[in-house]
Amino acid sequence: MGGSLKLGCIFLASGQSKRFQGNKLLSEFNGRPMIETVLGNFPCELFNQTIVVTRYAEVAVTAAQRGFTVVENDGADDSVARTIRLGLDALAPDLDGCLFSVCDQPLLTARSIQAIVDEFRAHPGAIVALGYHGKRGNPVLFPRALFGELGALAPGQSGGAVVAAHMPLLRIVETKNRLELVDIDYRADADALRPLF
């Protein structure tokens, strides 16, 4: 049964990168824009639908070139809650679960995504997240039963609020490399990670 599950993925790429002081998704990371690194490493073959929600034309072009469905976030509201809602609105109606991922974790591996998917296929009602030493990180795969709650998040909330409301459902897939979970918020973060890529 698990092998027949249909899964989607939504990349959240609408933030304004205020702490980074520039569009971090377009910043150079080991010779190419970070968004190219992140999307290029992603195992699309594991998913029935892959979506990137963004307000940036350059990100949209890169995503489309790699076969992702692009959803434009053209409103003044760049909150995570709105980005999640726009992505959910674009999902096919027959999906059993959806992975939500950010675009500023350049060391995230396809192997970890595969492990998350495998865990969800074994436990299709669970919330499955990548983590390190028991601490939850991103990305997170939610079952369809929670899509309604995700779509009803208020501005200022994120998927973490839904996880917190359903902790018994949470299963953490452990990575051996904590750097996979590091997201880039400041230029210094990117500078520290580049030599490790």
PDB file of C-alpha atoms in Angstrom, residues 2-193:
ATOM      1  CA  GLY A   2       2.775   2.429   0.973  1.00  0.00           C
ATOM      2  CA  GLY A   3       4.346   2.348  -2.470  1.00  0.00           C
ATOM      3  CA  SER A   4       1.143   3.638  -4.059  1.00  0.00           C
ATOM      4  CA  LEU A   5       1.020   6.836  -2.015  1.00  0.00           C
ATOM      5  CA  LYS A   6       1.069  10.060  -4.000  1.00  0.00           C
ATOM      6  CA  LEU A   7       3.215  12.856  -2.633  1.00  0.00           C
ATOM      7  CA  GLY A   8       3.714  16.521  -3.367  1.00  0.00           C
ATOM      8  CA  CYS A   9       6.413  18.976  -2.396  1.00  0.00           C
ATOM      9  CA  ILE A  10       6.131  22.710  -1.820  1.00  0.00           C
ATOM     10  CA  PHE A  11       9.223  24.916  -1.663  1.00  0.00           C
ATOM     11  CA  LEU A  12       8.688  28.138   0.278  1.00  0.00           C
ATOM     12  CA  ALA A  13      10.634  30.833  -1.587  1.00  0.00           C
ATOM     13  CA  SER A  14       8.807  34.087  -0.892  1.00  0.00           C
ATOM     14  CA  GLY A  15      10.705  35.588   2.037  1.00  0.00           C
ATOM     15  CA  GLN A  16      12.371  38.981   1.745  1.00  0.00           C
ATOM     16  CA  SER A  17      15.716  37.924   3.303  1.00  0.00           C
ATOM     17  CA  LYS A  18      15.855  41.067   5.434  1.00  0.00           C
ATOM     18  CA  ARG A  19      18.523  39.703   7.769  1.00  0.00           C
ATOM     19  CA  PHE A  20      20.630  38.663   4.778  1.00  0.00           C
ATOM     20  CA  GLN A  21      20.369  42.181   3.303  1.00  0.00           C
ATOM     21  CA  GLY A  22      19.745  40.984  -0.230  1.00  0.00           C
ATOM     22  CA  ASN A  23      18.022  38.073  -1.936  1.00  0.00           C
ATOM     23  CA  LYS A  24      19.837  35.115  -0.433  1.00  0.00           C
ATOM     24  CA  LEU A  25      18.301  32.690  -2.928  1.00  0.00           C
ATOM     25  CA  LEU A  26      20.157  34.474  -5.730  1.00  0.00           C
ATOM     26  CA  SER A  27      23.399  34.825  -3.788  1.00  0.00           C
ATOM     27  CA  GLU A  28      26.381  32.810  -4.977  1.00  0.00           C
ATOM     28  CA  PHE A  29      26.954  29.503  -3.229  1.00  0.00           C
ATOM     29  CA  ASN A  30      29.895  27.524  -4.580  1.00  0.00           C
ATOM     30  CA  GLY A  31      29.728  28.937  -8.066  1.00  0.00           C
ATOM     31  CA  ARG A  32      25.996  29.202  -8.673  1.00  0.00           C
ATOM     32  CA  PRO A  33      22.946  30.848  -7.109  1.00  0.00           C
ATOM     33  CA  MET A  34      21.771  29.137  -3.934  1.00  0.00           C
ATOM     34  CA  ILE A  35      18.362  28.403  -5.444  1.00  0.00           C
ATOM     35  CA  GLU A  36      20.052  26.405  -8.221  1.00  0.00           C
ATOM     36  CA  THR A  37      21.991  24.391  -5.649  1.00  0.00           C
ATOM     37  CA  VAL A  38      18.895  23.606  -3.587  1.00  0.00           C
ATOM     38  CA  LEU A  39      16.585  22.730  -6.476  1.00  0.00           C
ATOM     39  CA  GLY A  40      19.345  20.920  -8.349  1.00  0.00           C
ATOM     40  CA  ASN A  41      19.974  18.591  -5.401  1.00  0.00           C
ATOM     41  CA  PHE A  42      16.299  17.789  -4.898  1.00  0.00           C
ATOM     42  CA  PRO A  43      15.070  14.287  -5.913  1.00  0.00           C
ATOM     43  CA  CYS A  44      11.955  15.274  -7.883  1.00  0.00           C
ATOM     44  CA  GLU A  45      11.452  11.675  -8.985  1.00  0.00           C
ATOM     45  CA  LEU A  46      10.155  10.820  -5.499  1.00  0.00           C
ATOM     46  CA  PHE A  47       7.183  13.161  -5.871  1.00  0.00           C
ATOM     47  CA  ASN A  48       4.091  13.342  -8.049  1.00  0.00           C
ATOM     48  CA  GLN A  49       4.027  17.139  -7.950  1.00  0.00           C
ATOM     49  CA  THR A  50       6.705  19.706  -7.101  1.00  0.00           C
ATOM     50  CA  ILE A  51       5.865  23.375  -6.520  1.00  0.00           C
ATOM     51  CA  VAL A  52       7.884  26.506  -5.828  1.00  0.00           C
ATOM     52  CA  VAL A  53       6.014  29.481  -4.363  1.00  0.00           C
ATOM     53  CA  THR A  54       7.923  32.697  -4.960  1.00  0.00           C
ATOM     54  CA  ARG A  55       7.658  36.420  -5.566  1.00  0.00           C
ATOM     55  CA  TYR A  56      10.954  36.603  -7.471  1.00  0.00           C
ATOM     56  CA  ALA A  57      11.126  36.360 -11.263  1.00  0.00           C
ATOM     57  CA  GLU A  58      14.669  34.947 -11.232  1.00  0.00           C
ATOM     58  CA  VAL A  59      13.671  32.179  -8.838  1.00  0.00           C
ATOM     59  CA  ALA A  60      10.588  31.427 -10.936  1.00  0.00           C
ATOM     60  CA  VAL A  61      12.695  31.051 -14.085  1.00  0.00           C
ATOM     61  CA  THR A  62      15.148  28.691 -12.383  1.00  0.00           C
ATOM     62  CA  ALA A  63      12.329  26.599 -10.933  1.00  0.00           C
ATOM     63  CA  ALA A  64      10.471  26.368 -14.236  1.00  0.00           C
ATOM     64  CA  GLN A  65      13.638  25.347 -16.069  1.00  0.00           C
ATOM     65  CA  ARG A  66      14.000  22.438 -13.645  1.00  0.00           C
ATOM     66  CA  GLY A  67      10.428  21.289 -14.126  1.00  0.00           C
ATOM     67  CA  PHE A  68       8.852  22.702 -10.977  1.00  0.00           C
ATOM     68  CA  THR A  69       5.384  24.225 -11.057  1.00  0.00           C
ATOM     69  CA  VAL A  70       5.724  27.906 -10.175  1.00  0.00           C
ATOM     70  CA  VAL A  71       3.120  29.666  -8.038  1.00  0.00           C
ATOM     71  CA  GLU A  72       3.478  33.427  -7.901  1.00  0.00           C
ATOM     72  CA  ASN A  73       3.099  35.138  -4.545  1.00  0.00           C
ATOM     73  CA  ASP A  74       2.225  38.577  -5.842  1.00  0.00           C
ATOM     74  CA  GLY A  75       0.641  40.036  -2.715  1.00  0.00           C
ATOM     75  CA  ALA A  76       2.078  42.332  -0.084  1.00  0.00           C
ATOM     76  CA  ASP A  77       1.845  39.509   2.458  1.00  0.00           C
ATOM     77  CA  ASP A  78       5.047  37.458   2.331  1.00  0.00           C
ATOM     78  CA  SER A  79       4.273  35.479   5.491  1.00  0.00           C
ATOM     79  CA  VAL A  80       5.027  31.786   5.695  1.00  0.00           C
ATOM     80  CA  ALA A  81       1.321  31.168   6.298  1.00  0.00           C
ATOM     81  CA  ARG A  82       0.318  32.793   2.992  1.00  0.00           C
ATOM     82  CA  THR A  83       3.096  30.998   1.106  1.00  0.00           C
ATOM     83  CA  ILE A  84       1.920  27.663   2.502  1.00  0.00           C
ATOM     84  CA  ARG A  85      -1.683  28.455   1.570  1.00  0.00           C
ATOM     85  CA  LEU A  86      -0.773  29.379  -2.010  1.00  0.00           C
ATOM     86  CA  GLY A  87       1.151  26.145  -2.391  1.00  0.00           C
ATOM     87  CA  LEU A  88      -1.679  24.062  -0.978  1.00  0.00           C
ATOM     88  CA  ASP A  89      -4.155  25.721  -3.346  1.00  0.00           C
ATOM     89  CA  ALA A  90      -2.047  24.512  -6.275  1.00  0.00           C
ATOM     90  CA  LEU A  91      -1.769  20.899  -5.109  1.00  0.00           C
ATOM     91  CA  ALA A  92      -3.499  18.101  -6.964  1.00  0.00           C
ATOM     92  CA  PRO A  93      -6.552  16.861  -5.012  1.00  0.00           C
ATOM     93  CA  ASP A  94      -5.456  13.221  -4.822  1.00  0.00           C
ATOM     94  CA  LEU A  95      -2.160  13.575  -2.946  1.00  0.00           C
ATOM     95  CA  ASP A  96      -1.662  11.655   0.297  1.00  0.00           C
ATOM     96  CA  GLY A  97       0.979  13.926   1.759  1.00  0.00           C
ATOM     97  CA  CYS A  98       3.144  16.947   1.068  1.00  0.00           C
ATOM     98  CA  LEU A  99       6.714  17.827   1.956  1.00  0.00           C
ATOM     99  CA  PHE A 100       7.308  21.458   2.871  1.00  0.00           C
ATOM    100  CA  SER A 101      10.856  22.649   2.340  1.00  0.00           C
ATOM    101  CA  VAL A 102      12.714  25.933   2.538  1.00  0.00           C
ATOM    102  CA  CYS A 103      15.156  27.082  -0.123  1.00  0.00           C
ATOM    103  CA  ASP A 104      18.020  28.172   2.108  1.00  0.00           C
ATOM    104  CA  GLN A 105      19.351  24.783   3.288  1.00  0.00           C
ATOM    105  CA  PRO A 106      22.042  24.235   0.647  1.00  0.00           C
ATOM    106  CA  LEU A 107      23.578  21.167   2.326  1.00  0.00           C
ATOM    107  CA  LEU A 108      20.331  19.182   2.470  1.00  0.00           C
ATOM    108  CA  THR A 109      20.842  15.873   0.645  1.00  0.00           C
ATOM    109  CA  ALA A 110      18.677  13.754  -1.608  1.00  0.00           C
ATOM    110  CA  ARG A 111      19.416  10.820   0.691  1.00  0.00           C
ATOM    111  CA  SER A 112      17.714  12.577   3.600  1.00  0.00           C
ATOM    112  CA  ILE A 113      14.679  13.398   1.445  1.00  0.00           C
ATOM    113  CA  GLN A 114      14.512   9.730   0.453  1.00  0.00           C
ATOM    114  CA  ALA A 115      14.628   8.729   4.136  1.00  0.00           C
ATOM    115  CA  ILE A 116      11.744  11.080   4.967  1.00  0.00           C
ATOM    116  CA  VAL A 117       9.669   9.680   2.108  1.00  0.00           C
ATOM    117  CA  ASP A 118      10.443   6.090   3.127  1.00  0.00           C
ATOM    118  CA  GLU A 119       9.376   6.797   6.715  1.00  0.00           C
ATOM    119  CA  PHE A 120       6.128   8.380   5.548  1.00  0.00           C
ATOM    120  CA  ARG A 121       5.358   5.465   3.259  1.00  0.00           C
ATOM    121  CA  ALA A 122       5.806   3.155   6.258  1.00  0.00           C
ATOM    122  CA  HIS A 123       3.663   5.434   8.465  1.00  0.00           C
ATOM    123  CA  PRO A 124       1.323   7.339   6.105  1.00  0.00           C
ATOM    124  CA  GLY A 125      -0.606   9.138   8.837  1.00  0.00           C
ATOM    125  CA  ALA A 126       2.494  10.567  10.472  1.00  0.00           C
ATOM    126  CA  ILE A 127       4.221  13.931  10.358  1.00  0.00           C
ATOM    127  CA  VAL A 128       7.786  13.144   9.288  1.00  0.00           C
ATOM    128  CA  ALA A 129      10.618  15.620   9.736  1.00  0.00           C
ATOM    129  CA  LEU A 130      14.362  15.643   9.349  1.00  0.00           C
ATOM    130  CA  GLY A 131      16.153  16.127  12.647  1.00  0.00           C
ATOM    131  CA  TYR A 132      19.390  15.804  14.553  1.00  0.00           C
ATOM    132  CA  HIS A 133      19.709  14.226  17.998  1.00  0.00           C
ATOM    133  CA  GLY A 134      15.943  14.289  18.410  1.00  0.00           C
ATOM    134  CA  LYS A 135      15.498  17.955  17.546  1.00  0.00           C
ATOM    135  CA  ARG A 136      13.127  18.612  14.665  1.00  0.00           C
ATOM    136  CA  GLY A 137      14.254  20.623  11.671  1.00  0.00           C
ATOM    137  CA  ASN A 138      13.182  21.062   8.053  1.00  0.00           C
ATOM    138  CA  PRO A 139      11.890  19.741   5.744  1.00  0.00           C
ATOM    139  CA  VAL A 140       8.638  18.307   7.110  1.00  0.00           C
ATOM    140  CA  LEU A 141       6.202  15.953   5.379  1.00  0.00           C
ATOM    141  CA  PHE A 142       2.560  16.328   6.451  1.00  0.00           C
ATOM    142  CA  PRO A 143      -0.299  13.901   5.776  1.00  0.00           C
ATOM    143  CA  ARG A 144      -3.304  15.092   3.818  1.00  0.00           C
ATOM    144  CA  ALA A 145      -5.453  15.064   6.967  1.00  0.00           C
ATOM    145  CA  LEU A 146      -3.581  18.146   8.193  1.00  0.00           C
ATOM    146  CA  PHE A 147      -3.743  20.203   4.986  1.00  0.00           C
ATOM    147  CA  GLY A 148      -6.791  22.063   6.290  1.00  0.00           C
ATOM    148  CA  GLU A 149      -4.960  23.186   9.423  1.00  0.00           C
ATOM    149  CA  LEU A 150      -1.928  24.220   7.402  1.00  0.00           C
ATOM    150  CA  GLY A 151      -4.124  26.276   5.105  1.00  0.00           C
ATOM    151  CA  ALA A 152      -5.750  28.002   8.072  1.00  0.00           C
ATOM    152  CA  LEU A 153      -2.516  29.251   9.659  1.00  0.00           C
ATOM    153  CA  ALA A 154      -2.592  32.893  10.706  1.00  0.00           C
ATOM    154  CA  PRO A 155       0.054  35.444   9.662  1.00  0.00           C
ATOM    155  CA  GLY A 156       3.078  34.941  11.866  1.00  0.00           C
ATOM    156  CA  GLN A 157       2.482  31.210  12.166  1.00  0.00           C
ATOM    157  CA  SER A 158       4.299  28.411  10.361  1.00  0.00           C
ATOM    158  CA  GLY A 159       3.904  24.688   9.959  1.00  0.00           C
ATOM    159  CA  GLY A 160       5.535  24.308  13.352  1.00  0.00           C
ATOM    160  CA  ALA A 161       2.223  25.316  14.931  1.00  0.00           C
ATOM    161  CA  VAL A 162       0.532  22.320  13.320  1.00  0.00           C
ATOM    162  CA  VAL A 163       3.357  20.025  14.415  1.00  0.00           C
ATOM    163  CA  ALA A 164       3.019  21.313  17.988  1.00  0.00           C
ATOM    164  CA  ALA A 165      -0.703  20.558  17.944  1.00  0.00           C
ATOM    165  CA  HIS A 166      -0.098  16.966  16.839  1.00  0.00           C
ATOM    166  CA  MET A 167       3.108  15.902  18.581  1.00  0.00           C
ATOM    167  CA  PRO A 168       2.035  12.235  18.899  1.00  0.00           C
ATOM    168  CA  LEU A 169       2.104  12.052  15.090  1.00  0.00           C
ATOM    169  CA  LEU A 170       5.668  13.331  14.770  1.00  0.00           C
ATOM    170  CA  ARG A 171       8.399  10.968  13.595  1.00  0.00           C
ATOM    171  CA  ILE A 172      11.927  12.323  13.233  1.00  0.00           C
ATOM    172  CA  VAL A 173      14.319  10.959  10.632  1.00  0.00           C
ATOM    173  CA  GLU A 174      17.819  11.489  11.969  1.00  0.00           C
ATOM    174  CA  THR A 175      20.587  12.945   9.843  1.00  0.00           C
ATOM    175  CA  LYS A 176      24.170  12.178  10.805  1.00  0.00           C
ATOM    176  CA  ASN A 177      25.247  15.606   9.596  1.00  0.00           C
ATOM    177  CA  ARG A 178      23.711  18.514  11.509  1.00  0.00           C
ATOM    178  CA  LEU A 179      24.840  20.899   8.746  1.00  0.00           C
ATOM    179  CA  GLU A 180      22.038  19.576   6.546  1.00  0.00           C
ATOM    180  CA  LEU A 181      19.628  21.411   8.842  1.00  0.00           C
ATOM    181  CA  VAL A 182      21.431  24.753   8.755  1.00  0.00           C
ATOM    182  CA  ASP A 183      19.503  27.459   6.957  1.00  0.00           C
ATOM    183  CA  ILE A 184      21.106  30.639   5.709  1.00  0.00           C
ATOM    184  CA  ASP A 185      19.836  33.736   7.499  1.00  0.00           C
ATOM    185  CA  TYR A 186      22.929  35.955   7.374  1.00  0.00           C
ATOM    186  CA  ARG A 187      25.779  36.357   4.907  1.00  0.00           C
ATOM    187  CA  ALA A 188      28.123  35.011   7.574  1.00  0.00           C
ATOM    188  CA  ASP A 189      26.111  31.764   7.583  1.00  0.00           C
ATOM    189  CA  ALA A 190      26.770  31.277   3.875  1.00  0.00           C
ATOM    190  CA  ASP A 191      30.445  32.135   4.281  1.00  0.00           C
ATOM    191  CA  ALA A 192      30.785  29.496   6.996  1.00  0.00           C
ATOM    192  CA  LEU A 193      29.087  26.768   4.948  1.00  0.00           C
TER     193      LEU A 193
END
